[in-house]
Amino acid sequence: MKAKLSLLALSVMALPAMANVEVSDMAFNGLIKSGTLWTKDGKGAESIRLTDMGRFRLGNENETKLDLNPSLTFEHDEGAWAHAAARFQSETRNTSDWADKSSGFVVREAYVEMGGFPGLPESVTFWAGKRYMKNRGTNILDWDYAQANGTGGGVWGIPVFDGVTFDFDVASWGRDDLEPEAGEGVNDTFIIKPRFDVSLGEGNGDAYAEFMSMKRDNSDRSPTTADDGHSVSVGWVRWGDFFGFANNGYGEVIAQYGKGLSAGSSLSKFSWGDWNYKDHESYRFLATGLVETDSWSAMPVFVYHRDNDIADKDGERTWIAAGIRPVFVVNQYVSIQTEYGYEHIDENSSNNAVKGGLHKFTIAPTLQLETGFWVRPQLRLFMTYATWDKELQNLKGKYGENGPGGNTFMNDTEGFMYGLQAEVWF
């Protein structure tokens, strides 16, 4: 009884303080993406790709994905504020309505960010929890080339010079199956991530430089497995035009370097590099953007990725991806989306000794409610054809050693797929 009275007293005491704080905004955002990917015989197909660093996604997705993002914004009457957000995500490749073994929800984000404190610059914010930290990706490849997802905290937006701000984050990232070790604790990856953002002035775009330093004890795996790593990403982006062309769109370039835990497909990411060879180094250059007019739009992408000492000493890999998604407006409600993607891989390591290319073509008549490259909801009917060199039939990549199309197109050098897909952001 005393405990109940004490809790009631605390609640009453808190009322005057809370009277100065109100919920100024409640939002519920998210993503719904679902569709089929069939072979010519009506069997379910796997996506076609050469690596786990990206895929040309139009007409090449076989998952149902649901992303729910509720958030609350609190404001104090003196100007301070707090933003609380969560992100719940479910993804499955099972086509039944009861995919209970593969479609459980995971918590991708759960954090609070605060700012507007008296005496501090308006740009300065503080945060703690689990969150995405200024990720960058390309829609055409369905791939984040700079991805900082983890649990920790930080300070953002510290003014350094005119137009230059500084962020500092500290976070952990660990696999789901990790258990505490006797006398030591859970062997998560520990990450320190400083970042600079630079405004180059009106019409000149923005630049950024991001650094990651990470450490994890991998001595139980192999004496040659990386125990630490670091990466640097330097990028530039400008909204409003495509590298000086058209009056709507954006252009972006990024150069990246990573070593150890932050090499390979984990370059500039918090995750999955804990099996990397200790001397593994990666270099990457990427250019992408969007040009959009009233009657058509196009998103191109180019990626050059180089690995040294991949998998073992002297292992080498070069991956190049280049493609474009042109979209042609028929009327307000109908557009024709197309996509061409080319990938080339040249690898000589203990994983692979292959060299060859892949071509992928897609056409997708699309229903929508209005025009625009980013406009959703969309309903798509698509056909996709891909062909690849015979030397890639036994490529060890996303699907083990079964080549670009996994078991679906094992021992083949081409594949045809068709299907339907719905996508909406809200």
Short mmCIF file of C-alpha atoms in Angstrom, two decimals:
data_model
loop_
_atom_site.label_atom_id
_atom_site.label_comp_id
_atom_site.label_asym_id
_atom_site.label_seq_id
_atom_site.Cartn_x
_atom_site.Cartn_y
_atom_site.Cartn_z
CA MET A 1 0.00 0.00 0.00
CA LYS A 2 2.85 2.40 0.89
CA ALA A 3 4.47 1.70 -2.47
CA LYS A 4 1.25 2.57 -4.29
CA LEU A 5 0.89 5.82 -2.31
CA SER A 6 4.52 6.74 -3.00
CA LEU A 7 4.09 6.23 -6.74
CA LEU A 8 0.90 8.31 -6.66
CA ALA A 9 2.70 11.08 -4.77
CA LEU A 10 5.55 11.10 -7.28
CA SER A 11 3.06 11.32 -10.14
CA VAL A 12 1.28 14.28 -8.55
CA MET A 13 4.59 16.02 -7.83
CA ALA A 14 5.58 15.63 -11.48
CA LEU A 15 2.43 17.28 -12.83
CA PRO A 16 3.56 20.92 -12.45
CA ALA A 17 6.83 20.17 -14.26
CA MET A 18 5.11 18.29 -17.08
CA ALA A 19 2.68 21.18 -17.54
CA ASN A 20 5.50 23.01 -19.34
CA VAL A 21 5.99 20.11 -21.79
CA GLU A 22 3.55 19.09 -24.47
CA VAL A 23 3.47 16.54 -27.25
CA SER A 24 3.73 18.76 -30.31
CA ASP A 25 3.74 16.04 -32.95
CA MET A 26 2.82 12.39 -33.34
CA ALA A 27 3.83 10.60 -36.54
CA PHE A 28 3.51 7.12 -37.96
CA ASN A 29 5.69 6.49 -40.99
CA GLY A 30 6.81 3.35 -42.73
CA LEU A 31 7.27 1.16 -45.76
CA ILE A 32 5.27 -1.66 -47.32
CA LYS A 33 6.93 -3.65 -50.09
CA SER A 34 5.59 -6.98 -51.28
CA GLY A 35 5.48 -8.98 -54.48
CA THR A 36 6.27 -12.11 -56.40
CA LEU A 37 9.35 -13.18 -58.35
CA TRP A 38 8.53 -16.10 -60.65
CA THR A 39 10.55 -18.12 -63.14
CA LYS A 40 9.07 -18.91 -66.56
CA ASP A 41 7.66 -22.10 -64.97
CA GLY A 42 5.91 -20.23 -62.16
CA LYS A 43 8.41 -21.27 -59.48
CA GLY A 44 9.69 -18.81 -56.90
CA ALA A 45 13.01 -17.22 -57.93
CA GLU A 46 15.98 -15.76 -56.07
CA SER A 47 17.36 -12.31 -56.83
CA ILE A 48 20.17 -12.20 -59.40
CA ARG A 49 23.38 -10.51 -58.25
CA LEU A 50 27.16 -10.96 -58.10
CA THR A 51 27.94 -9.80 -54.54
CA ASP A 52 26.22 -8.96 -51.26
CA MET A 53 26.94 -5.25 -51.78
CA GLY A 54 23.89 -4.45 -53.86
CA ARG A 55 21.54 -5.62 -56.59
CA PHE A 56 19.73 -3.82 -59.37
CA ARG A 57 16.42 -4.05 -57.59
CA LEU A 58 13.64 -3.28 -60.09
CA GLY A 59 11.99 -6.59 -61.00
CA ASN A 60 14.57 -8.41 -58.89
CA GLU A 61 13.06 -8.50 -55.38
CA ASN A 62 11.46 -11.55 -53.80
CA GLU A 63 10.66 -10.32 -50.30
CA THR A 64 7.73 -8.94 -48.35
CA LYS A 65 8.99 -6.15 -46.13
CA LEU A 66 7.12 -4.08 -43.55
CA ASP A 67 8.77 -1.14 -41.79
CA LEU A 68 6.80 0.72 -39.09
CA ASN A 69 8.22 3.93 -37.65
CA PRO A 70 6.15 5.62 -34.87
CA SER A 71 7.53 8.79 -33.27
CA LEU A 72 6.66 11.49 -30.74
CA THR A 73 8.00 15.02 -30.43
CA PHE A 74 7.90 16.80 -27.06
CA GLU A 75 8.39 20.56 -26.65
CA HIS A 76 9.09 22.63 -23.56
CA ASP A 77 7.58 26.12 -23.50
CA GLU A 78 11.11 27.56 -23.20
CA GLY A 79 12.18 25.98 -26.50
CA ALA A 80 13.88 22.70 -25.57
CA TRP A 81 12.54 19.61 -27.33
CA ALA A 82 12.84 15.83 -27.46
CA HIS A 83 12.13 13.40 -30.28
CA ALA A 84 11.43 9.74 -29.46
CA ALA A 85 11.26 7.20 -32.28
CA ALA A 86 11.12 3.46 -32.86
CA ARG A 87 11.37 1.32 -35.98
CA PHE A 88 9.92 -2.18 -36.21
CA GLN A 89 10.74 -4.22 -39.28
CA SER A 90 9.65 -7.58 -40.64
CA GLU A 91 10.97 -9.24 -43.79
CA THR A 92 10.23 -12.64 -45.29
CA ARG A 93 10.58 -14.42 -48.60
CA ASN A 94 7.77 -16.83 -47.74
CA THR A 95 4.68 -16.23 -49.89
CA SER A 96 2.07 -17.69 -47.50
CA ASP A 97 -0.04 -15.57 -45.16
CA TRP A 98 1.34 -17.44 -42.12
CA ALA A 99 5.11 -17.19 -42.43
CA ASP A 100 5.56 -17.40 -38.67
CA LYS A 101 9.07 -18.90 -38.88
CA SER A 102 10.54 -16.17 -41.07
CA SER A 103 8.62 -12.94 -40.57
CA GLY A 104 8.94 -11.95 -36.92
CA PHE A 105 9.46 -8.26 -36.17
CA VAL A 106 12.85 -6.90 -35.14
CA VAL A 107 13.58 -3.57 -33.43
CA ARG A 108 15.78 -1.57 -35.80
CA GLU A 109 15.51 1.73 -33.91
CA ALA A 110 14.52 2.83 -30.39
CA TYR A 111 16.05 6.15 -29.38
CA VAL A 112 15.53 9.63 -27.96
CA GLU A 113 17.12 12.80 -29.35
CA MET A 114 17.08 16.15 -27.54
CA GLY A 115 17.97 19.70 -28.48
CA GLY A 116 17.08 23.36 -28.12
CA PHE A 117 18.72 23.72 -24.71
CA PRO A 118 19.35 27.30 -23.47
CA GLY A 119 22.89 28.51 -23.95
CA LEU A 120 23.73 25.97 -26.67
CA PRO A 121 23.78 26.52 -30.45
CA GLU A 122 20.51 25.56 -32.10
CA SER A 123 22.26 22.91 -34.22
CA VAL A 124 23.49 20.88 -31.20
CA THR A 125 21.52 17.74 -30.33
CA PHE A 126 22.10 14.80 -27.99
CA TRP A 127 20.87 11.25 -28.49
CA ALA A 128 20.99 7.77 -26.96
CA GLY A 129 19.51 4.39 -27.84
CA LYS A 130 19.46 2.28 -31.00
CA ARG A 131 19.29 4.18 -34.27
CA TYR A 132 20.38 4.80 -37.87
CA MET A 133 23.15 7.43 -37.94
CA LYS A 134 22.99 9.48 -41.16
CA ASN A 135 23.07 6.50 -43.52
CA ARG A 136 23.50 7.01 -47.26
CA GLY A 137 22.25 4.64 -49.95
CA THR A 138 21.22 4.30 -53.56
CA ASN A 139 17.67 3.27 -54.43
CA ILE A 140 18.55 1.62 -57.74
CA LEU A 141 20.90 -0.86 -55.99
CA ASP A 142 18.82 -1.23 -52.80
CA TRP A 143 22.05 -0.74 -50.87
CA ASP A 144 23.42 1.49 -48.11
CA TYR A 145 27.05 2.23 -48.96
CA ALA A 146 27.41 4.13 -45.66
CA GLN A 147 25.46 2.42 -42.89
CA ALA A 148 25.87 3.13 -39.19
CA ASN A 149 23.18 1.19 -37.33
CA GLY A 150 23.82 0.34 -33.70
CA THR A 151 23.17 1.09 -30.04
CA GLY A 152 24.92 3.90 -28.21
CA GLY A 153 24.76 7.67 -28.09
CA GLY A 154 26.27 10.85 -29.35
CA VAL A 155 26.32 14.60 -29.87
CA TRP A 156 25.48 16.07 -33.29
CA GLY A 157 25.81 19.49 -34.86
CA ILE A 158 28.64 21.04 -32.82
CA PRO A 159 29.70 24.23 -34.69
CA VAL A 160 33.39 24.22 -35.62
CA PHE A 161 33.67 26.94 -38.26
CA ASP A 162 31.14 28.84 -40.33
CA GLY A 163 29.19 26.16 -42.21
CA VAL A 164 31.07 23.27 -40.54
CA THR A 165 29.58 21.05 -37.81
CA PHE A 166 30.97 18.06 -35.93
CA ASP A 167 29.25 14.86 -34.72
CA PHE A 168 30.64 12.30 -32.29
CA ASP A 169 29.02 8.89 -31.78
CA VAL A 170 29.95 5.87 -29.65
CA ALA A 171 28.09 2.62 -30.27
CA SER A 172 28.06 -1.17 -30.08
CA TRP A 173 27.00 -3.71 -32.67
CA GLY A 174 26.69 -7.44 -31.96
CA ARG A 175 25.29 -10.55 -33.55
CA ASP A 176 22.02 -11.90 -32.18
CA ASP A 177 23.51 -15.20 -30.95
CA LEU A 178 26.26 -13.72 -28.75
CA GLU A 179 26.31 -14.69 -25.06
CA PRO A 180 28.28 -13.07 -22.20
CA GLU A 181 31.74 -14.56 -21.76
CA ALA A 182 32.93 -15.50 -18.27
CA GLY A 183 34.62 -12.56 -16.62
CA GLU A 184 34.45 -10.43 -19.77
CA GLY A 185 30.90 -9.78 -21.01
CA VAL A 186 29.37 -9.81 -24.48
CA ASN A 187 31.92 -9.63 -27.30
CA ASP A 188 30.20 -6.91 -29.33
CA THR A 189 31.98 -4.69 -31.82
CA PHE A 190 32.79 -1.33 -30.17
CA ILE A 191 32.67 1.65 -32.53
CA ILE A 192 33.77 5.29 -32.33
CA LYS A 193 32.44 7.48 -35.17
CA PRO A 194 33.37 11.16 -35.62
CA ARG A 195 31.92 13.07 -38.57
CA PHE A 196 32.19 16.52 -40.15
CA ASP A 197 29.41 18.11 -42.24
CA VAL A 198 30.26 21.08 -44.44
CA SER A 199 27.81 23.46 -46.12
CA LEU A 200 29.49 24.76 -49.28
CA GLY A 201 27.08 27.64 -49.76
CA GLU A 202 23.92 28.13 -51.76
CA GLY A 203 23.99 26.17 -55.01
CA ASN A 204 27.25 24.38 -54.20
CA GLY A 205 25.92 21.42 -52.25
CA ASP A 206 27.14 19.83 -49.04
CA ALA A 207 30.20 17.75 -48.21
CA TYR A 208 30.89 15.35 -45.38
CA ALA A 209 33.74 13.28 -43.95
CA GLU A 210 32.97 10.34 -41.70
CA PHE A 211 35.40 8.13 -39.81
CA MET A 212 34.82 4.80 -38.08
CA SER A 213 37.12 2.99 -35.68
CA MET A 214 36.01 -0.42 -34.42
CA LYS A 215 37.34 -3.19 -32.24
CA ARG A 216 36.27 -6.77 -31.48
CA ASP A 217 38.19 -9.77 -30.09
CA ASN A 218 38.07 -12.43 -32.83
CA SER A 219 40.91 -14.61 -31.52
CA ASP A 220 38.46 -17.48 -31.05
CA ARG A 221 37.83 -17.62 -34.80
CA SER A 222 41.27 -17.55 -36.38
CA PRO A 223 44.68 -16.03 -35.64
CA THR A 224 44.44 -14.24 -39.00
CA THR A 225 40.95 -12.78 -38.45
CA ALA A 226 40.70 -9.00 -37.98
CA ASP A 227 40.33 -7.74 -34.40
CA ASP A 228 39.98 -4.09 -35.33
CA GLY A 229 39.25 -1.90 -38.29
CA HIS A 230 38.78 1.63 -39.50
CA SER A 231 37.23 3.42 -42.43
CA VAL A 232 36.86 6.88 -43.89
CA SER A 233 34.16 8.17 -46.23
CA VAL A 234 34.30 11.53 -47.99
CA GLY A 235 31.25 12.59 -49.96
CA TRP A 236 29.51 15.44 -51.74
CA VAL A 237 25.82 15.84 -52.56
CA ARG A 238 23.79 18.62 -54.16
CA TRP A 239 20.02 18.74 -54.43
CA GLY A 240 18.14 20.61 -57.15
CA ASP A 241 19.94 19.40 -60.28
CA PHE A 242 21.93 16.47 -61.64
CA PHE A 243 25.54 17.69 -61.77
CA GLY A 244 24.39 20.91 -63.43
CA PHE A 245 21.78 19.32 -65.73
CA ALA A 246 17.99 19.75 -65.47
CA ASN A 247 16.27 21.67 -62.69
CA ASN A 248 15.13 18.80 -60.53
CA GLY A 249 17.08 15.94 -59.01
CA TYR A 250 20.39 15.50 -57.22
CA GLY A 251 23.98 14.41 -57.74
CA GLU A 252 26.28 12.61 -55.32
CA VAL A 253 29.82 11.23 -55.26
CA ILE A 254 31.61 9.38 -52.47
CA ALA A 255 35.09 7.95 -51.97
CA GLN A 256 35.74 5.36 -49.25
CA TYR A 257 38.58 3.40 -47.70
CA GLY A 258 38.41 0.66 -45.08
CA LYS A 259 40.62 -1.95 -43.45
CA GLY A 260 40.13 -5.01 -41.25
CA LEU A 261 36.67 -5.16 -39.68
CA SER A 262 35.58 -2.29 -41.95
CA ALA A 263 36.60 -3.78 -45.31
CA GLY A 264 34.78 -5.61 -48.08
CA SER A 265 30.99 -5.49 -47.89
CA SER A 266 31.40 -4.00 -44.39
CA LEU A 267 33.22 -0.93 -45.71
CA SER A 268 31.77 2.06 -43.83
CA LYS A 269 29.36 -0.20 -41.94
CA PHE A 270 29.08 -1.38 -38.34
CA SER A 271 28.34 -4.97 -39.26
CA TRP A 272 29.47 -8.38 -40.44
CA GLY A 273 33.21 -7.72 -40.82
CA ASP A 274 34.14 -9.99 -37.93
CA TRP A 275 35.23 -12.76 -40.35
CA ASN A 276 37.47 -10.48 -42.43
CA TYR A 277 41.14 -11.26 -42.93
CA LYS A 278 43.24 -8.96 -40.71
CA ASP A 279 45.00 -7.17 -43.59
CA HIS A 280 41.92 -6.88 -45.82
CA GLU A 281 41.78 -3.41 -47.41
CA SER A 282 39.02 -1.93 -49.56
CA TYR A 283 38.70 1.14 -51.78
CA ARG A 284 35.42 2.33 -53.25
CA PHE A 285 34.22 5.15 -55.49
CA LEU A 286 30.54 5.72 -56.19
CA ALA A 287 28.60 8.27 -58.23
CA THR A 288 24.82 8.42 -58.43
CA GLY A 289 21.93 10.85 -58.59
CA LEU A 290 18.65 11.63 -60.29
CA VAL A 291 17.53 13.75 -63.20
CA GLU A 292 13.79 14.42 -63.43
CA THR A 293 11.58 16.26 -65.92
CA ASP A 294 7.81 16.38 -66.43
CA SER A 295 7.88 13.55 -68.99
CA TRP A 296 10.75 11.32 -67.85
CA SER A 297 13.31 10.71 -65.13
CA ALA A 298 16.45 8.63 -64.76
CA MET A 299 18.62 7.39 -61.90
CA PRO A 300 22.14 6.27 -62.91
CA VAL A 301 24.77 4.69 -60.68
CA PHE A 302 28.42 3.76 -61.01
CA VAL A 303 30.43 1.82 -58.41
CA TYR A 304 34.09 0.81 -58.44
CA HIS A 305 35.09 -1.41 -55.51
CA ARG A 306 38.56 -2.88 -54.98
CA ASP A 307 39.65 -5.41 -52.32
CA ASN A 308 43.23 -6.29 -51.45
CA ASP A 309 44.05 -9.30 -49.22
CA ILE A 310 40.43 -10.46 -49.30
CA ALA A 311 39.87 -13.78 -47.50
CA ASP A 312 43.63 -14.35 -47.23
CA LYS A 313 46.99 -12.78 -48.03
CA ASP A 314 47.27 -11.67 -51.68
CA GLY A 315 43.56 -12.31 -52.37
CA GLU A 316 42.21 -9.72 -54.80
CA ARG A 317 38.76 -8.67 -56.00
CA THR A 318 37.44 -5.90 -58.23
CA TRP A 319 33.69 -5.32 -58.53
CA ILE A 320 32.22 -2.78 -60.93
CA ALA A 321 28.53 -1.95 -61.19
CA ALA A 322 27.00 0.50 -63.66
CA GLY A 323 23.36 0.97 -64.51
CA ILE A 324 20.44 3.30 -65.05
CA ARG A 325 16.70 3.31 -64.36
CA PRO A 326 14.82 5.44 -66.91
CA VAL A 327 11.14 6.10 -66.14
CA PHE A 328 8.78 7.33 -68.87
CA VAL A 329 5.52 9.10 -67.98
CA VAL A 330 2.47 7.94 -69.96
CA ASN A 331 -0.06 9.99 -67.99
CA GLN A 332 -0.81 10.91 -64.39
CA TYR A 333 -1.64 7.32 -63.47
CA VAL A 334 0.67 5.24 -65.67
CA SER A 335 4.42 5.16 -66.21
CA ILE A 336 6.84 2.70 -67.78
CA GLN A 337 9.84 1.95 -65.59
CA THR A 338 12.88 0.32 -67.14
CA GLU A 339 16.24 -0.67 -65.75
CA TYR A 340 19.56 -1.83 -67.12
CA GLY A 341 22.33 -2.98 -64.82
CA TYR A 342 25.80 -4.32 -65.53
CA GLU A 343 28.09 -5.96 -62.99
CA HIS A 344 31.64 -7.21 -63.51
CA ILE A 345 33.76 -9.16 -61.06
CA ASP A 346 37.40 -10.16 -61.21
CA GLU A 347 38.45 -12.16 -58.16
CA ASN A 348 41.41 -14.33 -57.32
CA SER A 349 41.23 -15.48 -53.69
CA SER A 350 40.57 -18.56 -51.61
CA ASN A 351 36.85 -17.80 -52.10
CA ASN A 352 36.82 -17.46 -55.88
CA ALA A 353 38.94 -17.59 -59.00
CA VAL A 354 36.49 -16.00 -61.44
CA LYS A 355 36.23 -13.21 -63.97
CA GLY A 356 33.11 -12.22 -65.85
CA GLY A 357 30.13 -9.95 -66.30
CA LEU A 358 26.36 -9.91 -65.82
CA HIS A 359 23.71 -7.93 -67.73
CA LYS A 360 20.21 -7.40 -66.30
CA PHE A 361 17.23 -5.83 -68.13
CA THR A 362 13.79 -5.00 -66.67
CA ILE A 363 10.59 -3.39 -67.94
CA ALA A 364 7.83 -2.59 -65.46
CA PRO A 365 4.52 -0.91 -66.43
CA THR A 366 3.46 0.93 -63.27
CA LEU A 367 0.22 2.28 -61.79
CA GLN A 368 0.39 5.34 -59.51
CA LEU A 369 -1.75 8.22 -58.27
CA GLU A 370 0.49 10.99 -59.60
CA THR A 371 3.76 11.40 -61.46
CA GLY A 372 7.25 11.57 -59.95
CA PHE A 373 10.23 9.28 -59.46
CA TRP A 374 9.75 9.14 -55.68
CA VAL A 375 5.96 9.04 -55.71
CA ARG A 376 4.33 6.09 -53.97
CA PRO A 377 2.10 4.00 -53.77
CA GLN A 378 2.99 2.05 -56.91
CA LEU A 379 1.78 -1.22 -58.42
CA ARG A 380 4.22 -2.83 -60.87
CA LEU A 381 3.96 -5.62 -63.41
CA PHE A 382 7.47 -6.54 -64.51
CA MET A 383 9.59 -8.80 -66.68
CA THR A 384 13.32 -9.27 -66.09
CA TYR A 385 15.95 -10.98 -68.19
CA ALA A 386 19.56 -11.48 -67.12
CA THR A 387 22.56 -13.11 -68.74
CA TRP A 388 26.05 -13.79 -67.37
CA ASP A 389 29.34 -15.30 -68.44
CA LYS A 390 29.83 -19.05 -68.09
CA GLU A 391 32.85 -18.44 -65.84
CA LEU A 392 30.45 -17.16 -63.17
CA GLN A 393 28.38 -20.34 -62.89
CA ASN A 394 30.21 -21.44 -59.73
CA LEU A 395 30.69 -17.99 -58.25
CA LYS A 396 30.73 -18.13 -54.46
CA GLY A 397 28.79 -15.09 -53.37
CA LYS A 398 25.41 -14.27 -51.88
CA TYR A 399 24.10 -17.82 -52.44
CA GLY A 400 27.10 -20.00 -51.60
CA GLU A 401 28.72 -21.51 -54.69
CA ASN A 402 25.73 -21.56 -57.03
CA GLY A 403 26.42 -18.50 -59.16
CA PRO A 404 24.55 -15.21 -59.65
CA GLY A 405 21.05 -16.71 -59.42
CA GLY A 406 21.51 -19.21 -56.60
CA ASN A 407 19.84 -22.62 -56.83
CA THR A 408 17.14 -21.15 -59.08
CA PHE A 409 19.52 -20.72 -62.03
CA MET A 410 22.30 -23.11 -61.04
CA ASN A 411 24.41 -24.22 -64.05
CA ASP A 412 22.63 -21.64 -66.25
CA THR A 413 24.04 -18.53 -67.91
CA GLU A 414 20.73 -16.68 -68.18
CA GLY A 415 17.48 -16.24 -66.33
CA PHE A 416 13.98 -14.91 -67.01
CA MET A 417 11.67 -13.73 -64.23
CA TYR A 418 8.33 -11.95 -64.02
CA GLY A 419 6.00 -10.84 -61.27
CA LEU A 420 3.93 -8.22 -59.51
CA GLN A 421 4.95 -5.82 -56.77
CA ALA A 422 3.40 -3.18 -54.52
CA GLU A 423 5.43 -0.48 -52.80
CA VAL A 424 4.42 2.43 -50.62
CA TRP A 425 6.22 4.82 -48.29
CA PHE A 426 4.20 6.81 -45.79
#
